[in-house]
Each structure stands twice: as structure tokens, then as C-alpha cells.
PDB file of C-alpha atoms in Angstrom:
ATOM      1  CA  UNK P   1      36.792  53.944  -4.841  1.00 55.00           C
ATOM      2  CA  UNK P   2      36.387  55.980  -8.179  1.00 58.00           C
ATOM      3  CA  UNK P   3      39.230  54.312  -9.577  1.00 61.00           C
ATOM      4  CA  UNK P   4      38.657  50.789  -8.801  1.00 55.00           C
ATOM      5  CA  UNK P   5      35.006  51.403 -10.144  1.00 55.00           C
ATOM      6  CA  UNK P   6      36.462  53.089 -13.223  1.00 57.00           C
ATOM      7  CA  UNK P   7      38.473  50.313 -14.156  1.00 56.00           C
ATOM      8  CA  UNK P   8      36.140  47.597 -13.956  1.00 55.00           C
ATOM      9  CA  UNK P   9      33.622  49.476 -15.692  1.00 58.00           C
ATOM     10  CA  UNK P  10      35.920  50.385 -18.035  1.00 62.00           C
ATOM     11  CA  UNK P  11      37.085  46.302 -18.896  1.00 61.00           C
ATOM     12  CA  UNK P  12      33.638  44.529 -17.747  1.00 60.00           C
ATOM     13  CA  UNK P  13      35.216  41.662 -19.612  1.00 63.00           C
ATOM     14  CA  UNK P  14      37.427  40.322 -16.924  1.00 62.00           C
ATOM     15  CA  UNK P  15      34.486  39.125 -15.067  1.00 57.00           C
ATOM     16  CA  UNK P  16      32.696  36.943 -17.940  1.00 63.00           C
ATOM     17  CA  UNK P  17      34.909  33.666 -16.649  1.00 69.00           C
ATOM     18  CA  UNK P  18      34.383  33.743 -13.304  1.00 68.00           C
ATOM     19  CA  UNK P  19      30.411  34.616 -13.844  1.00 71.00           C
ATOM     20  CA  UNK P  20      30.007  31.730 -16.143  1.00 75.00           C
ATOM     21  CA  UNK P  21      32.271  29.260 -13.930  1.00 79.00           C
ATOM     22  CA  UNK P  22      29.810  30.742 -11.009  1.00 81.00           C
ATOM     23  CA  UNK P  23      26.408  29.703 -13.505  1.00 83.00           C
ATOM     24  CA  UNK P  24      27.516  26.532 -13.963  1.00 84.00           C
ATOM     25  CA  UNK P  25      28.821  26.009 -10.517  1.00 85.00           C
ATOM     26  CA  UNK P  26      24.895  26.851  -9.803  1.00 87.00           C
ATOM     27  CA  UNK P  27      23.241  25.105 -12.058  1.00 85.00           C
ATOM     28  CA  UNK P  28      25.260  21.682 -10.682  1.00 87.00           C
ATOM     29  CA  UNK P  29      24.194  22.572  -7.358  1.00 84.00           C
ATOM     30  CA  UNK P  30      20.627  23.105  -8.187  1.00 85.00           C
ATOM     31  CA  UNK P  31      20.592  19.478 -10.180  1.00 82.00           C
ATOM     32  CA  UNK P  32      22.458  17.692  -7.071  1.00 81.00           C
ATOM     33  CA  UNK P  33      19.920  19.265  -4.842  1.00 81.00           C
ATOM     34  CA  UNK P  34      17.171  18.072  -6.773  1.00 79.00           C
ATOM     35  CA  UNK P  35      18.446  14.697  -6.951  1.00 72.00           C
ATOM     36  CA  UNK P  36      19.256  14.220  -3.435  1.00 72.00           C
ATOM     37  CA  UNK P  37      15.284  15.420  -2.503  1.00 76.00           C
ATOM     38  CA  UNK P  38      13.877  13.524  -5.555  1.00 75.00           C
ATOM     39  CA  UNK P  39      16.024  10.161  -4.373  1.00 80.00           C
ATOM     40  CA  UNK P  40      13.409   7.297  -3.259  1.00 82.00           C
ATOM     41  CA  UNK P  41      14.641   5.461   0.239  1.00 86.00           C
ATOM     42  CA  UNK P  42      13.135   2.521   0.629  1.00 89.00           C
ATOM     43  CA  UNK P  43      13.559  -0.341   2.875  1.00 93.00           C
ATOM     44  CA  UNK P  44      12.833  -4.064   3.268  1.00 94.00           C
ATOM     45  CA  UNK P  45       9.747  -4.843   5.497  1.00 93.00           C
ATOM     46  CA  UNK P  46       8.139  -8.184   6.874  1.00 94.00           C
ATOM     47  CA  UNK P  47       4.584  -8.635   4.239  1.00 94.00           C
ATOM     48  CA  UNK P  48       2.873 -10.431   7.414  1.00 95.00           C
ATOM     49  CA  UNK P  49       3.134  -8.955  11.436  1.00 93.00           C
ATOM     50  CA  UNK P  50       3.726 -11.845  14.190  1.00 95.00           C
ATOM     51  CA  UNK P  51      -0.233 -12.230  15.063  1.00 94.00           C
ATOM     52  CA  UNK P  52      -1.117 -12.655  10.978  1.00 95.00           C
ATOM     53  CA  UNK P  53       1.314 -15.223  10.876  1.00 97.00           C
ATOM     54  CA  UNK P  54       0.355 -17.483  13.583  1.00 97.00           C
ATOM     55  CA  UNK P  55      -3.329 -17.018  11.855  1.00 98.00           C
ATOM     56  CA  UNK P  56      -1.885 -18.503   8.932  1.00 98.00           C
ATOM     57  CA  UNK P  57      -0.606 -20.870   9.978  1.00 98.00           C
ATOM     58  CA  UNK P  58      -4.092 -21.909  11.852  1.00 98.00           C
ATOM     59  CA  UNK P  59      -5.668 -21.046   8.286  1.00 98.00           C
ATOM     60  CA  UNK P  60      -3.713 -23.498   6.865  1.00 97.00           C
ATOM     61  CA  UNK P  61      -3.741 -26.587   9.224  1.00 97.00           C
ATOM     62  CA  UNK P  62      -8.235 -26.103   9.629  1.00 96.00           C
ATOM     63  CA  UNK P  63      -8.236 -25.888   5.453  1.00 97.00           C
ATOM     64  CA  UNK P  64      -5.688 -27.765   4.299  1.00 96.00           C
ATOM     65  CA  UNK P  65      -7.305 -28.143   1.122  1.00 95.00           C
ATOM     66  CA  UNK P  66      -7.613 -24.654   0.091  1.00 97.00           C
ATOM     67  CA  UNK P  67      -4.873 -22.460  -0.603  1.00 98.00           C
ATOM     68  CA  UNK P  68      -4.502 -18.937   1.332  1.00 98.00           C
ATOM     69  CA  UNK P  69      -3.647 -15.819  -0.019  1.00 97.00           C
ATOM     70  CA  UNK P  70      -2.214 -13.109   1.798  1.00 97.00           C
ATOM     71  CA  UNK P  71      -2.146  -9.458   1.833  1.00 97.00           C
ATOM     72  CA  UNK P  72      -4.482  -9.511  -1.430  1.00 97.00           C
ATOM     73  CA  UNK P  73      -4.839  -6.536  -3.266  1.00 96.00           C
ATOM     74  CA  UNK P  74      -8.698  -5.118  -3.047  1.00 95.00           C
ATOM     75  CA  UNK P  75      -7.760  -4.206  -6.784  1.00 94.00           C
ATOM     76  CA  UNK P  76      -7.302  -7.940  -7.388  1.00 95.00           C
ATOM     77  CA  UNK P  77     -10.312  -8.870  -5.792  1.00 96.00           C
ATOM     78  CA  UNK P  78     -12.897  -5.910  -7.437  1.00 94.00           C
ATOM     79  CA  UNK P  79     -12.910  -3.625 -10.408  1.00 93.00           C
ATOM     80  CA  UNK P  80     -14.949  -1.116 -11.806  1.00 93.00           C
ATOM     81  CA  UNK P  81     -18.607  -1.957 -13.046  1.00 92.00           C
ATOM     82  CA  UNK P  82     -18.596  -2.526 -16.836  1.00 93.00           C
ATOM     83  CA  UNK P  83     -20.325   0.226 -19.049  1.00 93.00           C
ATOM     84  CA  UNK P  84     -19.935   3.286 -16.278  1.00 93.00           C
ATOM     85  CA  UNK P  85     -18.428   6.490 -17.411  1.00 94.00           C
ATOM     86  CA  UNK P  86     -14.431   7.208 -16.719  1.00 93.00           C
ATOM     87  CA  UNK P  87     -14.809   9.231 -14.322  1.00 94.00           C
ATOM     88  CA  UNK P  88     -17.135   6.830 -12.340  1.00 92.00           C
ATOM     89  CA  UNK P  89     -14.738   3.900 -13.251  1.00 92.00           C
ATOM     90  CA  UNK P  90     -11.401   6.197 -11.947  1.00 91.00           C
ATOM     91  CA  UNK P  91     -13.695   7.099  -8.740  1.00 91.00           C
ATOM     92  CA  UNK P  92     -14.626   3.198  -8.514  1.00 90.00           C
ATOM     93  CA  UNK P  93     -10.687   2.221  -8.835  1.00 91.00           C
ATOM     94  CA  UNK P  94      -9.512   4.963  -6.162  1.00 89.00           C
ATOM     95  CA  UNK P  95     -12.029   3.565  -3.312  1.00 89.00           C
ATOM     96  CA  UNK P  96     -10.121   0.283  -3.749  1.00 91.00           C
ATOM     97  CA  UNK P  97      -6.305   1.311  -4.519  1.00 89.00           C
ATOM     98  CA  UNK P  98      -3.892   0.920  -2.201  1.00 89.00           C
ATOM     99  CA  UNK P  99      -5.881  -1.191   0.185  1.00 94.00           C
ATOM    100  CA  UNK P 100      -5.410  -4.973   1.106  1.00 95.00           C
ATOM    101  CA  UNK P 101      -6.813  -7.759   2.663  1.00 97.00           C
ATOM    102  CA  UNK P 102      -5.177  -9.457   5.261  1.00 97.00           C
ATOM    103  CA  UNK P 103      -6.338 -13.219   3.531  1.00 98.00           C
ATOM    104  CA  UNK P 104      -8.151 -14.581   0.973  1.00 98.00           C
ATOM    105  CA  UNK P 105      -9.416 -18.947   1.549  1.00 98.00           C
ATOM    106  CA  UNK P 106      -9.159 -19.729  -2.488  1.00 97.00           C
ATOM    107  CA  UNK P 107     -10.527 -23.156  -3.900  1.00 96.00           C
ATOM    108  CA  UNK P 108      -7.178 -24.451  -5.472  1.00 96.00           C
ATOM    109  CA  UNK P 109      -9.685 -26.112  -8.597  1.00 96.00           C
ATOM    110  CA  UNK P 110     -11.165 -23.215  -9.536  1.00 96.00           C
ATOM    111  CA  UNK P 111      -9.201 -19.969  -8.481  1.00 95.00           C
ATOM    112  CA  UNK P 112     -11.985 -19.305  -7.002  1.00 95.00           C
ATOM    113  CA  UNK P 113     -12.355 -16.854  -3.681  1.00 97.00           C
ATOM    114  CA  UNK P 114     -14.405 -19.095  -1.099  1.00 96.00           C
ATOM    115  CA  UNK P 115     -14.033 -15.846   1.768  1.00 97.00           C
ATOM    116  CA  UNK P 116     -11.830 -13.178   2.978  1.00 98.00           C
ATOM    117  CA  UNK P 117     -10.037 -13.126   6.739  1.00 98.00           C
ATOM    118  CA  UNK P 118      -9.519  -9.907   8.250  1.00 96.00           C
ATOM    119  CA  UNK P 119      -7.840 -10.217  11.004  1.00 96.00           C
ATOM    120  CA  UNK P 120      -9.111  -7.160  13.436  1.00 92.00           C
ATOM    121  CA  UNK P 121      -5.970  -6.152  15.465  1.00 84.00           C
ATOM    122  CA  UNK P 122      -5.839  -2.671  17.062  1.00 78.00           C
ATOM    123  CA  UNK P 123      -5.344  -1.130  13.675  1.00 79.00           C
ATOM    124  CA  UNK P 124      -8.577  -1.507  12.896  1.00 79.00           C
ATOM    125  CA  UNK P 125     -11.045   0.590  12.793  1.00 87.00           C
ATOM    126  CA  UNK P 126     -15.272  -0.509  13.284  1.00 89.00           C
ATOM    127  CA  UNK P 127     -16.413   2.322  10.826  1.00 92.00           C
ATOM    128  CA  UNK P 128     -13.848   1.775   7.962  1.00 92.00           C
ATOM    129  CA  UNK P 129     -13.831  -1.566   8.093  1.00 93.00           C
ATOM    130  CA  UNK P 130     -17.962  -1.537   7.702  1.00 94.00           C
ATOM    131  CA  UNK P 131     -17.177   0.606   4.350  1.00 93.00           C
ATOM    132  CA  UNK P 132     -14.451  -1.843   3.552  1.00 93.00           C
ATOM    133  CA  UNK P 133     -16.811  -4.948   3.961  1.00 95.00           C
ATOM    134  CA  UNK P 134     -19.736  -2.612   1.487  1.00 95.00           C
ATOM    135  CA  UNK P 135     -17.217  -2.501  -1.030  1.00 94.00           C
ATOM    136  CA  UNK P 136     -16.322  -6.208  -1.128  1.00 96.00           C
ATOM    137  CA  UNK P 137     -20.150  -6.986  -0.798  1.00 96.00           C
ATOM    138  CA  UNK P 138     -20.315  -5.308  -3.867  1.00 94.00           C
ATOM    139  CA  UNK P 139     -17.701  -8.281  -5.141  1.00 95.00           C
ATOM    140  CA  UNK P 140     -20.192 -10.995  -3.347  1.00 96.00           C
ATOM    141  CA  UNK P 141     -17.221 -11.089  -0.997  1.00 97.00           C
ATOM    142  CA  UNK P 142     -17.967 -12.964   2.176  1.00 96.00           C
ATOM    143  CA  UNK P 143     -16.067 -11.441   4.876  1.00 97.00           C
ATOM    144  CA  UNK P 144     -14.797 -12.836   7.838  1.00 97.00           C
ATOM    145  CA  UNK P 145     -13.195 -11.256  10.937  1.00 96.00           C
ATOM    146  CA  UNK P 146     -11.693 -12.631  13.204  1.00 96.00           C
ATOM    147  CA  UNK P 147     -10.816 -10.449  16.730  1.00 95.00           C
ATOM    148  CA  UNK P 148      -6.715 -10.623  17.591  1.00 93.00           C
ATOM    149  CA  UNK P 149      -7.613 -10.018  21.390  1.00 92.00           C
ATOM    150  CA  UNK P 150      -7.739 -12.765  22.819  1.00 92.00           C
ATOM    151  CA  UNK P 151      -4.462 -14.407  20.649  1.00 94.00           C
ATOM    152  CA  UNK P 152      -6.694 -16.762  18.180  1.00 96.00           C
ATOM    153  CA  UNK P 153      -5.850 -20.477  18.880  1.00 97.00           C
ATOM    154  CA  UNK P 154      -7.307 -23.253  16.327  1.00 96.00           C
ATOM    155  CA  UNK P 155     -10.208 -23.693  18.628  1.00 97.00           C
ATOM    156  CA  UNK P 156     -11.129 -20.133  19.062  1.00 96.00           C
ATOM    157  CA  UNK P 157     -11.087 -19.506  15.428  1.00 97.00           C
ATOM    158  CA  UNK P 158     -12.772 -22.934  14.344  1.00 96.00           C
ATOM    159  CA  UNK P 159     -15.920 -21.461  14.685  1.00 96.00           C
ATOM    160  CA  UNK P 160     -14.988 -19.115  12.326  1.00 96.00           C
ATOM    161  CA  UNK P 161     -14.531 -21.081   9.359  1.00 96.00           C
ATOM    162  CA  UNK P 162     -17.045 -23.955   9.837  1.00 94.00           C
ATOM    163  CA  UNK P 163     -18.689 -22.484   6.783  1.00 90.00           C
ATOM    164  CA  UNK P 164     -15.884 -22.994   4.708  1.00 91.00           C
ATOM    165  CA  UNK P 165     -14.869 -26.983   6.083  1.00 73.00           C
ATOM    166  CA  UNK P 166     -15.428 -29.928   4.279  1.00 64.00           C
TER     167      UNK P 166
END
């Protein structure tokens, strides 16, 4: 063992390829790795379940002359209050990101949003969807929701939008 030690310590030099093929051997591992966990995987996925789309197409034969939006951003619909500070305007602009309306009756003269459908389906949730319907109030949103139990038909949700007939 003293001699094999004695000669490597006595030419350390030897080793300098292999340790720098062995740095940059790690260094390529450590940038793979962090590729492959940094990757984003996304997949195709339908905008509208079964149940929304049979209330669609309800919406649209009881108001044919309106157009419907659907899945409407809440940051399309509402923004911050003009004059409040940043940090009450980013605070304002969280409460609404990432959250959407299920449909939005718009007057096709004017741009104009006449209501918004929710439709309540078993993802809903009474308590967050009373804080939901404070924020759009806030808009002069009308809100209307309309229960997915039993299936709507065009005569159980007629009621719903006689407001918005003509």
C-alpha cells in the first residue's frame, strides 16, 4: 500500500484527465436532470364538460339573438378600481386570476354583458360561489345559476332567463 500511495502522490498529474472528464461528465448530468424536472407536460383537454354543453346549446336556441361566451375569464369581466395603490390593485387582480365563468349572455350590438350563467354542478361550492357572485357584484354583474341536478331541459331553465328574452 505504501508504494502504490507513493507513486500517485508522487505524479498527482495522471489523474487531472479523468477528474476533468468526471466534472464535465457531472455537470451534463446535472443540466439533463434539470431539464427533464423543469420540462412542462401538457395535454389537450375538452374547454366545456358534457352537462355545459347541452346548456349551451339551450342558451343558444332561448337567445338566439345574443351571443354566448364561454369559460370567460373573471379578469376579462373585472379589473382593479382606478386610483388604488399597487398593492391594493395586485391584491384586487389575484382575487380574480385564474378563475372563470362558465357563460357570459353578451348583446352582439354593443359588446355588452347582459348576465353571467353558472352552471352549479357538484363542483360547486355554496360559500365560494357567494364570494364569487360579491366580486362580480362589484362589476354590476348579474349572476345567474342554474342547478345541473335535475339535467336542465329548455323548459326547466326558461325560467331562468325570462329576464333576459325579448
Amino acid at each position: 500500500m505504501g508504494s502504490w500511495f507513493a507513486s500517485i502522490s508522487s505524479d498527482p498529474s495522471r489523474f487531472v484527465p479523468l477528474g476533468g472528464g468526471l466534472l464535465v461528465l457531472l455537470a451534463i448530468v446535472l443540466v439533463l436532470r434539470r431539464w427533464w424536472r423543469s420540462r412542462v407536460r401538457l395535454e389537450r383537454r375538452p374547454l366545456l364538460t358534457k352537462a355545459e354543453l347541452e346548456l349551451l346549446a339551450i342558451l343558444r336556441a332561448a337567445l338566439p339573438s345574443r351571443l354566448i361566451g364561454c369559460q370567460v375569464s373573471m379578469g376579462a369581466l373585472l379589473q382593479p378600481r382606478r386610483g388604488i395603490n399597487r398593492r391594493a390593485a395586485s391584491l384586487a387582480r389575484n382575487k380574480i386570476s385564474q378563475k372563470v365563468v362558465d357563460f357570459a349572455v353578451i348583446d352582439p350590438a354593443t359588446g355588452f354583458v347582459e348576465a353571467l350563467i353558472e352552471l352549479d354542478d357538484s363542483t360547486h361550492d355554496a360559500r365560494r360561489d357567494a364570494a364569487r357572485d360579491r366580486l362580480l357584484a362589484q362589476g354590476r354583474y348579474r349572476v345567474i345559476r342554474i342547478p345541473s341536478r335535475p339535467r336542465p331541459t329548455a323548459e326547466t331553465v326558461r325560467p331562468y332567463l325570462a329576464s333576459l328574452e325579448r
